[in-house]
CSV table of C-alpha atoms and ligand atoms in Angstrom, one decimal:
chain,number,residue,atom,x,y,z
R,32,MET,CA,71.1,48.0,275.5
R,33,SER,CA,72.9,49.4,272.5
R,34,THR,CA,76.6,50.2,273.0
R,35,ALA,CA,76.7,52.4,269.9
R,36,GLY,CA,78.3,55.8,270.5
R,37,LYS,CA,79.6,54.7,274.0
R,38,VAL,CA,83.0,53.7,275.2
R,39,ILE,CA,83.2,49.9,275.6
R,40,LYS,CA,85.1,48.4,278.5
R,41,CYS,CA,86.5,44.9,277.6
R,42,LYS,CA,89.5,42.6,277.7
R,43,ALA,CA,92.5,42.8,275.4
R,44,ALA,CA,95.9,41.3,275.2
R,45,VAL,CA,98.3,44.2,275.7
R,46,LEU,CA,102.0,44.0,274.8
R,47,TRP,CA,103.6,46.5,277.1
R,48,GLU,CA,107.2,46.1,275.8
R,49,LEU,CA,109.4,43.9,273.6
R,50,GLN,CA,110.1,40.3,274.5
R,51,LYS,CA,107.4,40.2,277.2
R,52,PRO,CA,104.3,37.9,277.4
R,53,PHE,CA,100.9,39.3,276.5
R,54,SER,CA,99.0,40.7,279.4
R,55,ILE,CA,95.2,40.4,279.5
R,56,GLU,CA,94.0,43.8,280.6
R,57,ASP,CA,90.8,45.8,281.0
R,58,VAL,CA,90.8,48.4,278.1
R,59,GLU,CA,88.5,51.1,276.9
R,60,VAL,CA,87.6,51.1,273.2
R,61,ALA,CA,86.3,54.5,272.0
R,62,PRO,CA,83.4,54.6,269.5
R,63,PRO,CA,84.3,54.7,265.8
R,64,LYS,CA,84.9,58.1,264.3
R,65,ALA,CA,83.8,59.0,260.7
R,66,HIS,CA,84.6,56.2,258.2
R,67,GLU,CA,85.5,53.8,261.0
R,68,VAL,CA,83.9,50.6,262.2
R,69,ARG,CA,83.9,49.0,265.6
R,70,ILE,CA,84.0,45.2,265.6
R,71,LYS,CA,83.1,42.6,268.2
R,72,MET,CA,85.8,39.9,267.7
R,73,VAL,CA,84.7,36.3,267.5
R,74,THR,CA,88.0,34.5,266.6
R,75,THR,CA,91.6,35.5,265.9
R,76,GLY,CA,94.4,33.4,264.5
R,77,ILE,CA,98.0,33.7,265.7
R,78,CYS,CA,100.4,34.5,262.9
R,79,ARG,CA,104.2,34.6,262.7
R,80,SER,CA,104.1,38.3,262.1
R,81,ASP,CA,102.4,38.9,265.5
R,82,ASP,CA,105.4,37.1,267.1
R,83,HIS,CA,107.7,39.4,265.0
R,84,VAL,CA,106.1,42.3,267.0
R,85,VAL,CA,107.1,40.6,270.3
R,86,ASN,CA,110.7,40.0,269.2
R,87,GLY,CA,111.2,43.3,267.4
R,88,THR,CA,111.6,42.0,263.8
R,89,ILE,CA,108.6,44.1,262.9
R,90,PHE,CA,108.8,47.6,264.3
R,91,SER,CA,105.9,48.7,266.6
R,92,HIS,CA,105.2,51.4,269.1
R,93,PHE,CA,104.4,50.2,272.7
R,94,PRO,CA,102.1,49.5,274.4
R,95,VAL,CA,100.3,47.8,271.5
R,96,ILE,CA,97.4,45.5,270.7
R,97,ALA,CA,98.6,43.2,268.0
R,98,GLY,CA,96.7,40.6,266.0
R,99,HIS,CA,95.6,40.8,262.3
R,100,GLU,CA,94.0,37.5,261.2
R,101,ALA,CA,90.5,37.5,262.6
R,102,GLY,CA,86.7,37.4,262.2
R,103,GLY,CA,84.0,39.3,264.0
R,104,ILE,CA,80.7,41.1,263.9
R,105,VAL,CA,80.2,44.8,263.3
R,106,GLU,CA,79.0,46.4,266.6
R,107,SER,CA,78.6,50.0,265.4
R,108,VAL,CA,79.8,52.3,262.6
R,109,GLY,CA,80.9,55.9,262.4
R,110,GLU,CA,79.5,58.7,260.3
R,111,GLY,CA,79.7,58.2,256.5
R,112,VAL,CA,80.2,54.4,256.6
R,113,THR,CA,78.1,52.9,253.8
R,114,THR,CA,79.6,49.4,253.0
R,115,VAL,CA,79.0,47.6,256.4
R,116,LYS,CA,76.4,47.9,259.1
R,117,PRO,CA,75.9,46.6,262.7
R,118,GLY,CA,75.4,42.8,262.7
R,119,ASP,CA,77.5,42.2,259.5
R,120,LYS,CA,80.0,39.3,259.6
R,121,VAL,CA,83.4,40.8,258.7
R,122,ILE,CA,87.1,40.1,258.3
R,123,PRO,CA,89.5,42.9,259.2
R,124,LEU,CA,92.1,43.6,256.5
R,125,PHE,CA,95.8,44.3,257.4
R,126,ILE,CA,96.2,45.7,253.9
R,127,PRO,CA,93.4,48.2,253.2
R,128,GLN,CA,91.9,48.8,249.8
R,129,CYS,CA,91.1,52.5,249.6
R,130,GLY,CA,90.0,52.2,245.9
R,131,LYS,CA,91.4,55.6,245.2
R,132,CYS,CA,95.2,55.4,245.2
R,133,SER,CA,97.3,54.5,242.1
R,134,THR,CA,97.9,50.9,243.4
R,135,CYS,CA,94.2,50.4,244.0
R,136,LYS,CA,93.3,51.8,240.6
R,137,HIS,CA,95.8,49.5,238.8
R,138,PRO,CA,94.2,46.1,237.9
R,139,GLU,CA,97.1,44.1,239.4
R,140,GLY,CA,98.2,46.2,242.4
R,141,ASN,CA,97.2,45.2,245.9
R,142,TYR,CA,99.6,47.1,248.2
R,143,CYS,CA,97.3,50.0,248.8
R,144,LEU,CA,99.2,53.2,249.6
R,145,LYS,CA,97.1,53.6,252.8
R,146,ASN,CA,98.7,50.5,254.2
R,147,ALA,CA,100.3,50.6,257.7
R,148,MET,CA,103.1,48.2,256.9
R,149,GLY,CA,105.8,50.5,255.4
R,150,MET,CA,105.6,53.2,258.1
R,151,PRO,CA,103.8,51.9,261.1
R,152,ARG,CA,102.2,54.8,263.0
R,153,GLY,CA,100.2,52.6,265.3
R,154,THR,CA,97.1,54.8,265.0
R,155,MET,CA,94.0,55.2,263.0
R,156,GLN,CA,94.1,57.2,259.7
R,157,ASP,CA,93.5,60.4,261.7
R,158,GLY,CA,96.7,59.8,263.8
R,159,THR,CA,94.9,59.0,267.1
R,160,SER,CA,94.2,55.7,269.0
R,161,ARG,CA,90.8,54.3,270.0
R,162,PHE,CA,92.3,52.2,272.8
R,163,THR,CA,93.2,53.2,276.3
R,164,CYS,CA,94.5,51.1,279.2
R,165,LYS,CA,95.2,52.3,282.8
R,166,GLY,CA,94.6,55.9,281.5
R,167,LYS,CA,97.3,55.6,278.7
R,168,PRO,CA,96.7,55.3,275.0
R,169,VAL,CA,97.5,52.0,273.5
R,170,TYR,CA,98.8,51.7,269.9
R,171,HIS,CA,97.1,49.9,267.0
R,172,PHE,CA,98.8,47.3,264.9
R,173,LEU,CA,98.4,47.2,261.0
R,174,GLY,CA,95.0,48.9,261.4
R,175,THR,CA,93.5,45.7,262.8
R,176,SER,CA,94.5,45.0,266.5
R,177,THR,CA,92.4,41.8,266.7
R,178,PHE,CA,93.8,40.6,270.1
R,179,SER,CA,90.9,42.5,271.8
R,180,GLN,CA,87.3,41.7,272.4
R,181,TYR,CA,86.5,44.9,270.5
R,182,THR,CA,88.5,46.8,268.0
R,183,VAL,CA,88.1,49.8,265.7
R,184,VAL,CA,89.2,49.7,262.0
R,185,ASN,CA,88.9,52.0,259.1
R,186,GLU,CA,86.1,51.2,256.6
R,187,ILE,CA,88.8,50.6,254.0
R,188,SER,CA,90.2,47.9,256.2
R,189,VAL,CA,87.2,45.6,256.6
R,190,ALA,CA,85.5,43.1,254.3
R,191,LYS,CA,81.8,42.0,254.7
R,192,ILE,CA,81.5,38.2,254.2
R,193,ASP,CA,78.8,35.6,253.9
R,194,ALA,CA,76.7,35.6,257.1
R,195,ALA,CA,76.8,31.7,257.1
R,196,ALA,CA,80.6,31.5,257.1
R,197,PRO,CA,82.2,29.9,260.1
R,198,LEU,CA,84.4,32.6,261.5
R,199,GLU,CA,86.6,30.1,263.5
R,200,LYS,CA,87.8,28.9,260.1
R,201,VAL,CA,87.5,31.7,257.6
R,202,CYS,CA,89.5,34.0,259.9
R,203,LEU,CA,92.6,32.4,258.2
R,204,ILE,CA,91.5,34.1,255.0
R,205,GLY,CA,92.5,37.3,256.7
R,206,CYS,CA,96.2,36.4,256.5
R,207,GLY,CA,98.0,33.0,256.4
R,208,PHE,CA,95.8,31.1,254.0
R,209,THR,CA,95.4,33.9,251.4
R,210,THR,CA,99.1,34.7,251.5
R,211,GLY,CA,100.1,31.2,250.4
R,212,TYR,CA,97.1,30.4,248.2
R,213,GLY,CA,97.3,33.7,246.3
R,214,SER,CA,101.0,33.3,245.7
R,215,ALA,CA,100.1,30.2,243.6
R,216,VAL,CA,96.8,31.2,241.9
R,217,LYS,CA,97.3,34.9,241.6
R,218,VAL,CA,101.0,35.8,241.7
R,219,ALA,CA,102.6,32.8,240.0
R,220,LYS,CA,99.4,32.0,238.1
R,221,VAL,CA,100.2,28.2,238.3
R,222,THR,CA,99.1,26.4,235.2
R,223,GLN,CA,97.3,23.1,234.6
R,224,GLY,CA,99.7,20.1,234.4
R,225,SER,CA,102.7,22.1,235.7
R,226,THR,CA,105.4,21.1,238.2
R,227,CYS,CA,105.8,23.2,241.4
R,228,ALA,CA,108.2,23.3,244.3
R,229,VAL,CA,107.2,24.8,247.6
R,230,PHE,CA,110.1,25.6,250.1
R,231,GLY,CA,108.8,25.6,253.7
R,232,LEU,CA,105.8,23.6,254.8
R,233,GLY,CA,104.4,25.8,257.6
R,234,GLY,CA,100.8,27.1,257.4
R,235,VAL,CA,101.6,29.5,254.6
R,236,GLY,CA,103.6,26.9,252.6
R,237,LEU,CA,100.7,24.4,253.0
R,238,SER,CA,98.3,27.1,251.7
R,239,ALA,CA,100.6,27.6,248.6
R,240,ILE,CA,100.3,23.8,248.0
R,241,ILE,CA,96.5,24.1,248.2
R,242,GLY,CA,96.7,26.9,245.6
R,243,CYS,CA,99.0,24.8,243.3
R,244,LYS,CA,96.6,21.9,243.5
R,245,ALA,CA,93.5,24.1,242.9
R,246,ALA,CA,95.3,25.5,239.8
R,247,GLY,CA,95.7,22.0,238.5
R,248,ALA,CA,99.5,21.4,239.0
R,249,ALA,CA,100.4,17.8,238.2
R,250,ARG,CA,103.4,17.6,240.5
R,251,ILE,CA,103.9,19.5,243.7
R,252,ILE,CA,107.2,18.9,245.5
R,253,GLY,CA,107.3,20.0,249.1
R,254,VAL,CA,110.8,21.0,250.5
R,255,ASP,CA,111.5,21.2,254.3
R,256,ILE,CA,114.3,20.3,256.7
R,257,ASN,CA,111.7,18.9,259.1
R,258,LYS,CA,110.3,15.6,257.8
R,259,ASP,CA,107.5,15.7,260.3
R,260,LYS,CA,105.9,18.3,258.0
R,261,PHE,CA,105.6,15.9,255.1
R,262,ALA,CA,102.4,14.0,256.1
R,263,LYS,CA,100.3,17.1,256.3
R,264,ALA,CA,101.8,18.5,253.1
R,265,LYS,CA,100.8,15.3,251.3
R,266,GLU,CA,97.4,15.5,252.8
R,267,VAL,CA,96.8,18.9,251.3
R,268,GLY,CA,98.2,18.1,247.8
R,269,ALA,CA,102.0,17.6,247.7
R,270,THR,CA,102.8,14.7,245.4
R,271,GLU,CA,106.4,14.3,246.8
R,272,CYS,CA,108.4,15.8,249.7
R,273,ILE,CA,112.1,16.1,250.1
R,274,ASN,CA,114.5,17.1,252.8
R,275,PRO,CA,117.6,19.0,251.7
R,276,ARG,CA,119.6,17.4,254.5
R,277,ASP,CA,119.2,14.0,252.8
R,278,TYR,CA,121.2,15.0,249.8
R,279,GLU,CA,124.9,15.7,249.2
R,280,LYS,CA,124.3,18.1,246.3
R,281,PRO,CA,122.5,21.5,246.6
R,282,ILE,CA,118.7,21.1,246.7
R,283,GLN,CA,118.2,23.2,243.5
R,284,GLU,CA,120.2,20.6,241.6
R,285,VAL,CA,118.1,17.8,243.1
R,286,LEU,CA,114.9,19.6,242.0
R,287,GLN,CA,116.3,20.3,238.5
R,288,GLU,CA,117.0,16.6,238.0
R,289,MET,CA,113.6,15.5,239.5
R,290,SER,CA,111.8,17.9,237.0
R,291,GLY,CA,113.9,17.3,233.9
R,292,GLY,CA,115.6,20.7,233.8
R,293,GLY,CA,113.8,22.9,236.3
R,294,VAL,CA,110.3,23.3,237.8
R,295,ASP,CA,107.7,25.6,236.2
R,296,PHE,CA,106.9,27.4,239.5
R,297,SER,CA,108.7,27.7,242.8
R,298,PHE,CA,107.8,29.3,246.1
R,299,GLU,CA,110.0,30.4,249.0
R,300,VAL,CA,107.9,30.3,252.1
R,301,ILE,CA,110.6,30.4,254.8
R,302,GLY,CA,112.1,33.9,254.7
R,303,GLN,CA,115.8,33.1,254.2
R,304,HIS,CA,118.1,34.4,251.5
R,305,GLU,CA,119.7,31.0,250.9
R,306,THR,CA,116.4,29.3,250.2
R,307,MET,CA,115.2,32.3,248.1
R,308,MET,CA,118.3,31.7,245.8
R,309,ALA,CA,117.7,27.9,245.8
R,310,ALA,CA,114.0,28.5,244.8
R,311,LEU,CA,115.1,30.8,242.0
R,312,LEU,CA,117.7,28.4,240.8
R,313,CYS,CA,115.5,25.4,240.8
R,314,CYS,CA,113.0,26.9,238.4
R,315,GLN,CA,113.4,26.4,234.6
R,316,GLU,CA,115.9,28.9,233.3
R,317,SER,CA,113.9,30.2,230.4
R,318,TYR,CA,110.2,30.1,231.5
R,319,GLY,CA,110.3,29.3,235.3
R,320,VAL,CA,108.6,31.6,237.7
R,321,SER,CA,109.8,31.9,241.3
R,322,VAL,CA,107.8,33.7,244.0
R,323,ILE,CA,109.2,35.1,247.3
R,324,VAL,CA,106.5,34.8,250.0
R,325,GLY,CA,108.6,34.8,253.2
R,326,VAL,CA,109.8,38.0,254.7
R,327,SER,CA,113.5,38.1,255.6
R,328,SER,CA,115.4,40.6,257.7
R,329,SER,CA,115.1,44.0,256.1
R,330,SER,CA,118.6,45.0,257.0
R,331,GLN,CA,120.2,42.3,254.8
R,332,GLU,CA,120.6,42.5,251.0
R,333,LEU,CA,120.8,39.6,248.6
R,334,SER,CA,123.1,39.6,245.7
R,335,MET,CA,122.4,37.7,242.5
R,336,ASN,CA,123.8,37.2,239.0
R,337,PRO,CA,121.6,39.0,236.5
R,338,MET,CA,122.2,36.2,234.0
R,339,LEU,CA,119.8,34.1,236.1
R,340,LEU,CA,117.0,36.4,234.9
R,341,LEU,CA,118.4,37.3,231.4
R,342,SER,CA,117.8,33.6,230.4
R,343,GLY,CA,114.1,34.3,230.9
R,344,ARG,CA,113.2,33.4,234.5
R,345,THR,CA,110.7,35.6,236.4
R,346,TRP,CA,111.3,36.5,240.0
R,347,LYS,CA,108.3,37.9,241.9
R,348,GLY,CA,107.1,38.6,245.4
R,349,ALA,CA,103.8,39.7,246.9
R,350,ILE,CA,102.0,40.5,250.2
R,351,PHE,CA,98.6,38.9,250.9
R,352,GLY,CA,98.9,36.6,247.8
R,353,GLY,CA,98.7,39.6,245.5
R,354,PHE,CA,94.9,39.9,246.2
R,355,LYS,CA,93.1,43.2,246.4
R,356,SER,CA,91.8,42.8,250.0
R,357,ARG,CA,88.2,44.2,250.0
R,358,ASP,CA,87.4,42.7,246.6
R,359,SER,CA,88.9,39.3,247.2
R,360,VAL,CA,88.3,38.3,250.8
R,361,PRO,CA,84.5,38.0,250.3
R,362,LYS,CA,85.1,35.9,247.1
R,363,LEU,CA,87.6,33.7,248.9
R,364,VAL,CA,85.1,33.1,251.7
R,365,ALA,CA,82.5,32.2,249.0
R,366,ASP,CA,85.0,29.8,247.4
R,367,PHE,CA,85.6,28.1,250.8
R,368,MET,CA,81.8,27.8,251.3
R,369,ALA,CA,81.6,26.2,247.9
R,370,LYS,CA,84.3,23.7,249.1
R,371,LYS,CA,86.9,24.8,246.5
R,372,PHE,CA,89.6,24.5,249.1
R,373,PRO,CA,89.9,23.3,252.7
R,374,LEU,CA,91.0,25.2,255.8
R,375,ASP,CA,90.7,22.5,258.5
R,376,PRO,CA,94.1,21.0,257.8
R,377,LEU,CA,95.7,24.3,258.8
R,378,ILE,CA,94.0,24.5,262.2
R,379,THR,CA,95.9,22.4,264.7
R,380,HIS,CA,94.8,24.1,268.0
R,381,VAL,CA,91.8,26.1,269.3
R,382,LEU,CA,92.2,27.9,272.6
R,383,PRO,CA,90.2,30.5,274.6
R,384,PHE,CA,91.5,34.0,274.1
R,385,GLU,CA,92.8,34.2,277.6
R,386,LYS,CA,95.4,31.5,276.8
R,387,ILE,CA,97.0,33.6,274.1
R,388,ASN,CA,100.5,33.1,275.6
R,389,GLU,CA,100.0,29.3,275.4
R,390,GLY,CA,99.2,29.8,271.7
R,391,PHE,CA,102.4,31.7,271.1
R,392,ASP,CA,104.4,29.0,272.9
R,393,LEU,CA,102.9,26.5,270.4
R,394,LEU,CA,103.9,28.7,267.5
R,395,ARG,CA,107.5,29.2,268.8
R,396,SER,CA,108.0,25.5,269.5
R,397,GLY,CA,106.9,24.6,266.0
R,398,LYS,CA,104.1,22.4,267.5
R,399,SER,CA,101.2,24.3,265.8
R,400,ILE,CA,100.4,25.2,262.3
R,401,ARG,CA,97.7,27.6,263.2
R,402,THR,CA,96.2,28.3,266.7
R,403,ILE,CA,92.8,29.9,266.7
R,404,LEU,CA,91.8,31.9,269.7
R,405,THR,CA,88.1,32.2,270.5
R,406,PHE,CA,86.5,35.1,272.4
P,168,COD,N1,115.1,24.7,254.1
P,168,COD,C1,113.8,24.1,254.1
P,168,COD,N2,112.8,24.3,255.0
P,168,COD,C2,113.2,25.1,256.0
P,168,COD,C3,114.4,25.8,256.2
P,168,COD,C4,115.4,25.5,255.1
P,168,COD,N3,116.6,26.0,255.2
P,168,COD,N4,114.4,26.5,257.3
P,168,COD,C5,113.2,26.4,257.8
P,168,COD,N5,112.4,25.6,257.1
P,168,COD,C6,111.0,25.2,257.3
P,168,COD,C7,110.6,24.9,258.7
P,168,COD,O1,111.0,23.6,259.1
P,168,COD,C8,109.1,25.2,258.7
P,168,COD,O2,108.4,24.0,258.5
P,168,COD,C9,108.9,26.1,257.5
P,168,COD,O3,110.2,26.2,256.9
P,168,COD,C10,108.5,27.5,257.9
P,168,COD,O4,107.2,27.4,258.5
P,168,COD,P1,106.6,28.3,259.7
P,168,COD,O5,105.6,27.5,260.4
P,168,COD,O6,107.8,28.8,260.5
P,168,COD,O7,106.0,29.5,259.0
P,168,COD,P2,104.7,29.9,258.3
P,168,COD,O8,104.3,29.0,257.1
P,168,COD,O9,103.6,30.2,259.3
P,168,COD,O10,105.1,31.3,257.6
P,168,COD,C11,106.2,31.4,256.9
P,168,COD,C12,106.5,32.8,256.4
P,168,COD,C13,107.9,32.9,255.9
P,168,COD,C14,105.5,33.1,255.2
P,168,COD,C15,106.2,33.9,257.4
P,168,COD,O11,107.1,33.8,258.5
P,168,COD,C16,106.4,35.3,256.8
P,168,COD,O12,107.4,35.8,256.5
P,168,COD,N6,105.2,35.9,256.7
P,168,COD,C17,105.2,37.2,256.1
P,168,COD,C18,104.5,37.2,254.8
P,168,COD,C19,103.5,38.3,254.8
P,168,COD,O13,102.9,38.5,253.8
P,168,COD,N7,103.3,39.1,255.9
P,168,COD,C20,102.3,40.0,256.0
P,168,COD,C21,101.4,39.8,257.2
P,168,COD,S1,101.7,38.3,258.1
P,169,ZN,ZN1,94.5,52.3,247.9
P,170,ZN,ZN1,99.9,37.4,259.1
């Protein structure tokens, strides 16, 4: 029997307040309104930013359904939806692509002005929620809310992908993989034969390494204070790995020496000001490009000597690897299907959705790279 147009009762992981475990609850998911899409979730990854909602680093209203890195199947669509239909395989997008704003119209911009990151309202574009639990409305997160068997997203926040794609893998294209990979191929535009340094060898840093390799870098130097991360970094393409704690001198000097004057491209994939400066300093002073990928505390400012840029360096940053979401996600899935890059090395754990708190424990203890939850 079709569920279209009806309220769906299902399970979701609700976060009732800060610093509490997720609670699996019965929720009601309202049908999609005009220009909205209801999705049956198949898999969702657990990303660091979801944990940032739990610990308050990312602001959210409560109760909330978090989750933003997922894959699913369209269950039904609201009035006026033309780009997806029931049965389509899709990836929800935490940065929409409205196609109409000044950012979307610019060939290089990807931070669509309709995004929910700057000012999280926790609702759909019309200001209301599609979720209720125990008679109360539950807030949305980043317009995705994938920690639920069903979710509702705006049409501008969903990408239709190849029907043959394995959702339990390509869900990573919805956040972590694309963030790192795009920082190399799209933001830095890594060149053939270049030398790169990647600071931080978590899932996003590993994805940056995969991007550097795909772009043809000759040397990719991984930097991490945890040497247990080195084997996996080498597996995905790092040619060398170094631990700043093994050296007396600052790590930027070590990298300058290793590269004969500075690397061509550097990436900060940790989210600390100290390593952002080290990454900037280790790149060649005249033509080096340094990309900030990690998010640091928004309340702190970073001071720097402008001479570091006047000599010619470029300092950049980007969300979602600089990719326009609706345009790029289907293409990245096609590239994965064509074996242009791997995703398997990033997936260390697969758990049933009900074990979501176990998945977060693995993330917090540093034991997992990515945990995938299956519905
Ligand atoms: N020097 C070297 N390595 C360090 C240091 C240091 N001082 N401190 C920590 N590290 C290493 C850790 O040992 C670890 O291996 C690595 O840095 C960080 O890895 P993870 O596993 O904690 O993190 P990732 O790869 O999953 O994600 C890192 C980000 C910084 C990218 C992430 O936390 C983040 O800020 N993401 C937001 C970016 C974004 O675009 N967000 C939008 C939606 S998610
Ligand atoms: Zn837009
Ligand atoms: Zn994420």
